[in-house]
Backbone as JSON, one array per atom type, in Angstrom:
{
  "sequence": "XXXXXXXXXXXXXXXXXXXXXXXXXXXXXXXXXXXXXXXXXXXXXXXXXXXXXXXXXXXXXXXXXXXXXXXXXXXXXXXXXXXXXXXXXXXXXXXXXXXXXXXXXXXXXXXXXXXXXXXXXXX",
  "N": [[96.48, 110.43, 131.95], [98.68, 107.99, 132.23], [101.16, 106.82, 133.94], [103.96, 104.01, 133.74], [105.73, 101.3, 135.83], [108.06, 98.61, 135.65], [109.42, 96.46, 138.15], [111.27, 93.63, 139.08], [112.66, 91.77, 137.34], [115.23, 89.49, 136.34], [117.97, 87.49, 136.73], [117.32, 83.6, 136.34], [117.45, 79.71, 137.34], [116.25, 77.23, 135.25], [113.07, 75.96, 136.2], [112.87, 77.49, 137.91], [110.97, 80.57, 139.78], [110.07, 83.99, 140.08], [108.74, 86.96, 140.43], [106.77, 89.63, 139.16], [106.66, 93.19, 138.96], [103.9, 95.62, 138.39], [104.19, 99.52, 139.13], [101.79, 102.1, 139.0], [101.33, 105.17, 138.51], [99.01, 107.82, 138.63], [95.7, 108.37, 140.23], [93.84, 107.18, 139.02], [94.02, 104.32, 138.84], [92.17, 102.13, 139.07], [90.8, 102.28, 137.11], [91.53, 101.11, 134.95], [91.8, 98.45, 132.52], [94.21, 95.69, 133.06], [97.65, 94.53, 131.76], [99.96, 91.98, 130.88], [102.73, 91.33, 128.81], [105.51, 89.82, 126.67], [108.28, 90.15, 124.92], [110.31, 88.26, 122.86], [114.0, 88.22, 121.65], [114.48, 88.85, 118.41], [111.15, 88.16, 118.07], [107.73, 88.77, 117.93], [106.4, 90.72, 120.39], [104.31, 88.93, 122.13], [101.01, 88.53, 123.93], [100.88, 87.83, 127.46], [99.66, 87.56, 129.95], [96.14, 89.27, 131.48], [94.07, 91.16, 133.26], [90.43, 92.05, 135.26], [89.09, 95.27, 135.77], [88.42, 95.57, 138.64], [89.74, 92.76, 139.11], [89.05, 90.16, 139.38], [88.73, 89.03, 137.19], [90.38, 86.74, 135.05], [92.92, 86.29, 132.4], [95.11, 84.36, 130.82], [97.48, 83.61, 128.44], [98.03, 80.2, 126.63], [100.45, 78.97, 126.92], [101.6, 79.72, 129.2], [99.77, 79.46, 131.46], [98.49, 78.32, 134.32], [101.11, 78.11, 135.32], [101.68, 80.54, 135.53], [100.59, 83.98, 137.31], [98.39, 86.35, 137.57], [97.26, 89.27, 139.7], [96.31, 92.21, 141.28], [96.46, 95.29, 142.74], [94.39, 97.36, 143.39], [94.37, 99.66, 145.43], [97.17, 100.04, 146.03], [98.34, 100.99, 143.61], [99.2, 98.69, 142.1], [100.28, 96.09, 140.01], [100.98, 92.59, 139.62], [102.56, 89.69, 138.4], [103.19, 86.55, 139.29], [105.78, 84.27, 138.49], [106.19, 81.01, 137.97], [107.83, 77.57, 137.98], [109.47, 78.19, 135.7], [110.6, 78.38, 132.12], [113.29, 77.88, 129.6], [112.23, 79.17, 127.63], [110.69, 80.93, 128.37], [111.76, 83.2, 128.59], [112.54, 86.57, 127.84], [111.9, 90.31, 127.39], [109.81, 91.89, 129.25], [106.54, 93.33, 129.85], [104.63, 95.64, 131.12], [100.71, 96.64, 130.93], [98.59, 98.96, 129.85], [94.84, 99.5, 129.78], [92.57, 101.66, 128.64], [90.33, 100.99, 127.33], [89.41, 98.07, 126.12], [91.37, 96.13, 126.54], [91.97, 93.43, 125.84], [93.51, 90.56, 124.12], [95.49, 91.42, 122.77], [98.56, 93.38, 121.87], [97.7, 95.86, 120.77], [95.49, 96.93, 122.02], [95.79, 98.17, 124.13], [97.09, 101.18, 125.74], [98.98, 101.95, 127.23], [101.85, 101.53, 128.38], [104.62, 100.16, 129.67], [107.95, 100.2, 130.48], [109.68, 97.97, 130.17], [111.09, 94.49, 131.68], [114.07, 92.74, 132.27], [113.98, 89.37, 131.44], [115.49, 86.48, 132.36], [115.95, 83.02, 131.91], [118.25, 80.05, 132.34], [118.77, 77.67, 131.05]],
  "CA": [[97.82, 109.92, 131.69], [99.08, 106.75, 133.59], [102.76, 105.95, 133.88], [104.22, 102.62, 134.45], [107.25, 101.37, 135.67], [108.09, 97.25, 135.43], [110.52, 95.64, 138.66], [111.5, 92.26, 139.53], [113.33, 90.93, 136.49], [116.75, 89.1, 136.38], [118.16, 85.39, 135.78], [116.91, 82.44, 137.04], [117.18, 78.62, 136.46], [115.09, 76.63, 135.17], [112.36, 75.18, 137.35], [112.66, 78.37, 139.45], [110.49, 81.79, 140.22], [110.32, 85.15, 139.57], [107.68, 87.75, 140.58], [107.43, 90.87, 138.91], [105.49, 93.93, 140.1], [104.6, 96.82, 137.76], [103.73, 100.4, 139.69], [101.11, 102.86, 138.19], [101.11, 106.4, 139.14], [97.77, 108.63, 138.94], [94.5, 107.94, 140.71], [92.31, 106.37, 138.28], [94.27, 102.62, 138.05], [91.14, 100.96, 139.16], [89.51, 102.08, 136.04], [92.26, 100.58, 133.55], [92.35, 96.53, 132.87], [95.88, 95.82, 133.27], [97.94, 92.88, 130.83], [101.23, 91.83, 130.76], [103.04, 90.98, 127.74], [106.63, 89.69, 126.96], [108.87, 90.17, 123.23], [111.97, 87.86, 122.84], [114.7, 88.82, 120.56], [113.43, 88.67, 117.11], [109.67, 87.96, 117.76], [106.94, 90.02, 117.88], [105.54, 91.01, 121.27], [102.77, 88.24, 122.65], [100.2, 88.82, 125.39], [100.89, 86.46, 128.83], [98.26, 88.07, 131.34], [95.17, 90.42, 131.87], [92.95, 91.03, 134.43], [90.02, 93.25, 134.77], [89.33, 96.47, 136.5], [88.37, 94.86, 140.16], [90.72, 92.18, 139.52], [88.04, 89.51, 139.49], [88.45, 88.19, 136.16], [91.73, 86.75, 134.64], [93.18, 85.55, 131.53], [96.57, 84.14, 130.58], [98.1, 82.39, 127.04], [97.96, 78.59, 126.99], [101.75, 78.78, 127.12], [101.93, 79.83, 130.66], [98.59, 78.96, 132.22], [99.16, 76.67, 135.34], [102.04, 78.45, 135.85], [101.51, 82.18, 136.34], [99.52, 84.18, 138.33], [98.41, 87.64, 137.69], [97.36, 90.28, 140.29], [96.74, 93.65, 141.04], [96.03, 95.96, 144.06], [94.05, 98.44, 143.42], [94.41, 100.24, 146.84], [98.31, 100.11, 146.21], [98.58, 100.54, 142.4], [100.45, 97.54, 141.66], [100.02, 94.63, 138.94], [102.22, 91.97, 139.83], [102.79, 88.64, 137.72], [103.76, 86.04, 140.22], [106.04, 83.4, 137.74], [106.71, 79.67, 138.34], [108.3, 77.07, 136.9], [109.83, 78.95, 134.74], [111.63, 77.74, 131.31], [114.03, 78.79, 128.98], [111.3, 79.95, 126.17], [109.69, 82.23, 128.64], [113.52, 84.1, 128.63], [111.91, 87.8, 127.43], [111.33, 91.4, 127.98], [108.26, 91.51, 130.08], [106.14, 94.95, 129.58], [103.56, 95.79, 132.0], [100.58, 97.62, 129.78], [97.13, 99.42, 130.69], [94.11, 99.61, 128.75], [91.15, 102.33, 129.03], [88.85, 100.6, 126.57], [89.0, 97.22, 125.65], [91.92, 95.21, 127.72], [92.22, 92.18, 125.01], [94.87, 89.89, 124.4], [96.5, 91.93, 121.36], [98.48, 94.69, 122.01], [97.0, 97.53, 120.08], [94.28, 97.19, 122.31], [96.55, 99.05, 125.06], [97.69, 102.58, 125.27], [99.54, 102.54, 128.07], [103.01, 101.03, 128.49], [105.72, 100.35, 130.69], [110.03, 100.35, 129.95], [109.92, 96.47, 130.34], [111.91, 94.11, 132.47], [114.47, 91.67, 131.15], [113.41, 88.27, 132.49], [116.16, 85.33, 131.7], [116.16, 81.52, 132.51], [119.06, 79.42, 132.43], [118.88, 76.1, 131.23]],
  "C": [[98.21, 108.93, 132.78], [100.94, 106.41, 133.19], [103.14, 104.72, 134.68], [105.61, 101.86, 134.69], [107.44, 99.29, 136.43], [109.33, 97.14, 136.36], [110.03, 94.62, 139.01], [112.14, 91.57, 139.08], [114.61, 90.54, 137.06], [116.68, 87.8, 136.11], [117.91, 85.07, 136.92], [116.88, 81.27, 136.68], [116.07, 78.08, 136.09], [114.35, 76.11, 136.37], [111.96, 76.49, 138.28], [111.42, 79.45, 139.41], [110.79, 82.97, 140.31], [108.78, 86.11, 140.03], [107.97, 89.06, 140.21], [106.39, 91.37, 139.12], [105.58, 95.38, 138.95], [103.82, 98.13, 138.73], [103.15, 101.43, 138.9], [100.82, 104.03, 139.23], [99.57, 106.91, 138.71], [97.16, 107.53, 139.49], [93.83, 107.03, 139.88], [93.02, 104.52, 137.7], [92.91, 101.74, 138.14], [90.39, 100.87, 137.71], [90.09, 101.5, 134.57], [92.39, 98.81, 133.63], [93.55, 97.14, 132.46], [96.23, 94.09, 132.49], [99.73, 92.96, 131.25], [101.65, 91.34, 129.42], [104.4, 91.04, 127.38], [106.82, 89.89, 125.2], [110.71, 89.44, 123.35], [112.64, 88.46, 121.58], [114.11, 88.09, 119.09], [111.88, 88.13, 117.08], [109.03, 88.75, 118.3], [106.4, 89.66, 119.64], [104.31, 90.12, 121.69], [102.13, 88.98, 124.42], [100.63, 87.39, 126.17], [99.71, 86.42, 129.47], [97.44, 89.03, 130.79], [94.36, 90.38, 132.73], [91.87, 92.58, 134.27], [90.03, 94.47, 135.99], [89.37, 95.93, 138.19], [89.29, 93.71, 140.39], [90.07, 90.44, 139.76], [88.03, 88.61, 138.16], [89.94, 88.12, 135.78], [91.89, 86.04, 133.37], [94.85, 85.43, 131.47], [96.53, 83.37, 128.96], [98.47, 81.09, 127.63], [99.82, 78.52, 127.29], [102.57, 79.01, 128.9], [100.86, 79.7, 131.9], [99.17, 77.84, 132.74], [100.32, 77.52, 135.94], [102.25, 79.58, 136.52], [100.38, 82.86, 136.72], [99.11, 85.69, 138.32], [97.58, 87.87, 138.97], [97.32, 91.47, 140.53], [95.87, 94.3, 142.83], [95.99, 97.28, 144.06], [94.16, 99.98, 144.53], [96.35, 101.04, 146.39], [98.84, 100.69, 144.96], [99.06, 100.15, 141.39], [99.01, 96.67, 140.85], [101.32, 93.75, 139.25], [101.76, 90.35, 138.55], [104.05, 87.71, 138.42], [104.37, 84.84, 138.58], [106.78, 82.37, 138.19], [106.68, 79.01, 137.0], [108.84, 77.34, 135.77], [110.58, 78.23, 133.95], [112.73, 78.35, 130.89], [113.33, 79.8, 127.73], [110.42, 80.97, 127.03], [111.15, 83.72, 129.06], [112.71, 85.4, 127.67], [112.21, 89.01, 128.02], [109.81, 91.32, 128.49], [107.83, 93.02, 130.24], [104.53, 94.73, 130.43], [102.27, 97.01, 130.63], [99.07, 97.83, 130.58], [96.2, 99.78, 129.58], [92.74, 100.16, 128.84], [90.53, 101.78, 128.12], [89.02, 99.02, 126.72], [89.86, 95.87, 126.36], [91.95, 93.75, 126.64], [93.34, 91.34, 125.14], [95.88, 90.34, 123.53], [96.91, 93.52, 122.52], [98.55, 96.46, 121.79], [95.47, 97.81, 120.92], [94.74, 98.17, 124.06], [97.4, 100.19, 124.93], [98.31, 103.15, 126.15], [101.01, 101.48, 128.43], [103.9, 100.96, 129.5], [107.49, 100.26, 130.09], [109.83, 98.95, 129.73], [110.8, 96.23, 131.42], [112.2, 93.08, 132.09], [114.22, 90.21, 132.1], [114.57, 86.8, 131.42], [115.93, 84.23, 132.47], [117.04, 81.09, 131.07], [118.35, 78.2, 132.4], [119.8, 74.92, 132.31]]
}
């Protein structure tokens, strides 16, 4: 069982920064890839980030590549998602998520969740 708990959110203007940090309780985070993934009001849930177990491999959606920066510290067992440049279309809930098998960019391929964190930009 892994629990996960998503801070850093709040408003910000455009142009600006945001880093959010999610914290995973038990021992075994090293052995879960870790994603991030945001849901604005009325649309479905997309993937942003993933990384894998060591932290060594990364992916992001073309929509925020260049811009954000995943992270994780195994030692500590944090996932953070450093965010720049930020717009107004990346304005979301932002859900930290963990994935003992497969770690993809969909997320049915994760079985582990976090509350979210509301993430706004100001035009």
């Amino acid at each position: 069982q892994l629990q996960l708990v998503e801070s850093g959110g709040g408003l910000v203007q455009a142009g600006g920064s945001l880093r959010l940090s999610c914290a995973a309780s038990g021992r075994t985070f090293s052995t879960y890839r870790m994603g991030w993934f945001r849901q604005a009001p009325g649309k479905d849930r997309e993937f942003v980030a993933r990384i894998s177990r060591s932290g060594g491999t990364t992916n992001y959606a073309g929509s925020v590549k260049d811009r954000f920066t995943i992270s994780r510290d195994n030692a500590k067992n944090t996932v953070d998602l450093q965010m720049a440049s930020l717009k107004p279309e990346d304005t979301a809930v932002y859900y930290c998520a963990a994935s003992s098998f497969g770690g993809g960019d969909y997320a049915r391929d994760y079985n582990y969740w976090g509350q979210g964190t509301q993430v706004t930009v100001s035009s």
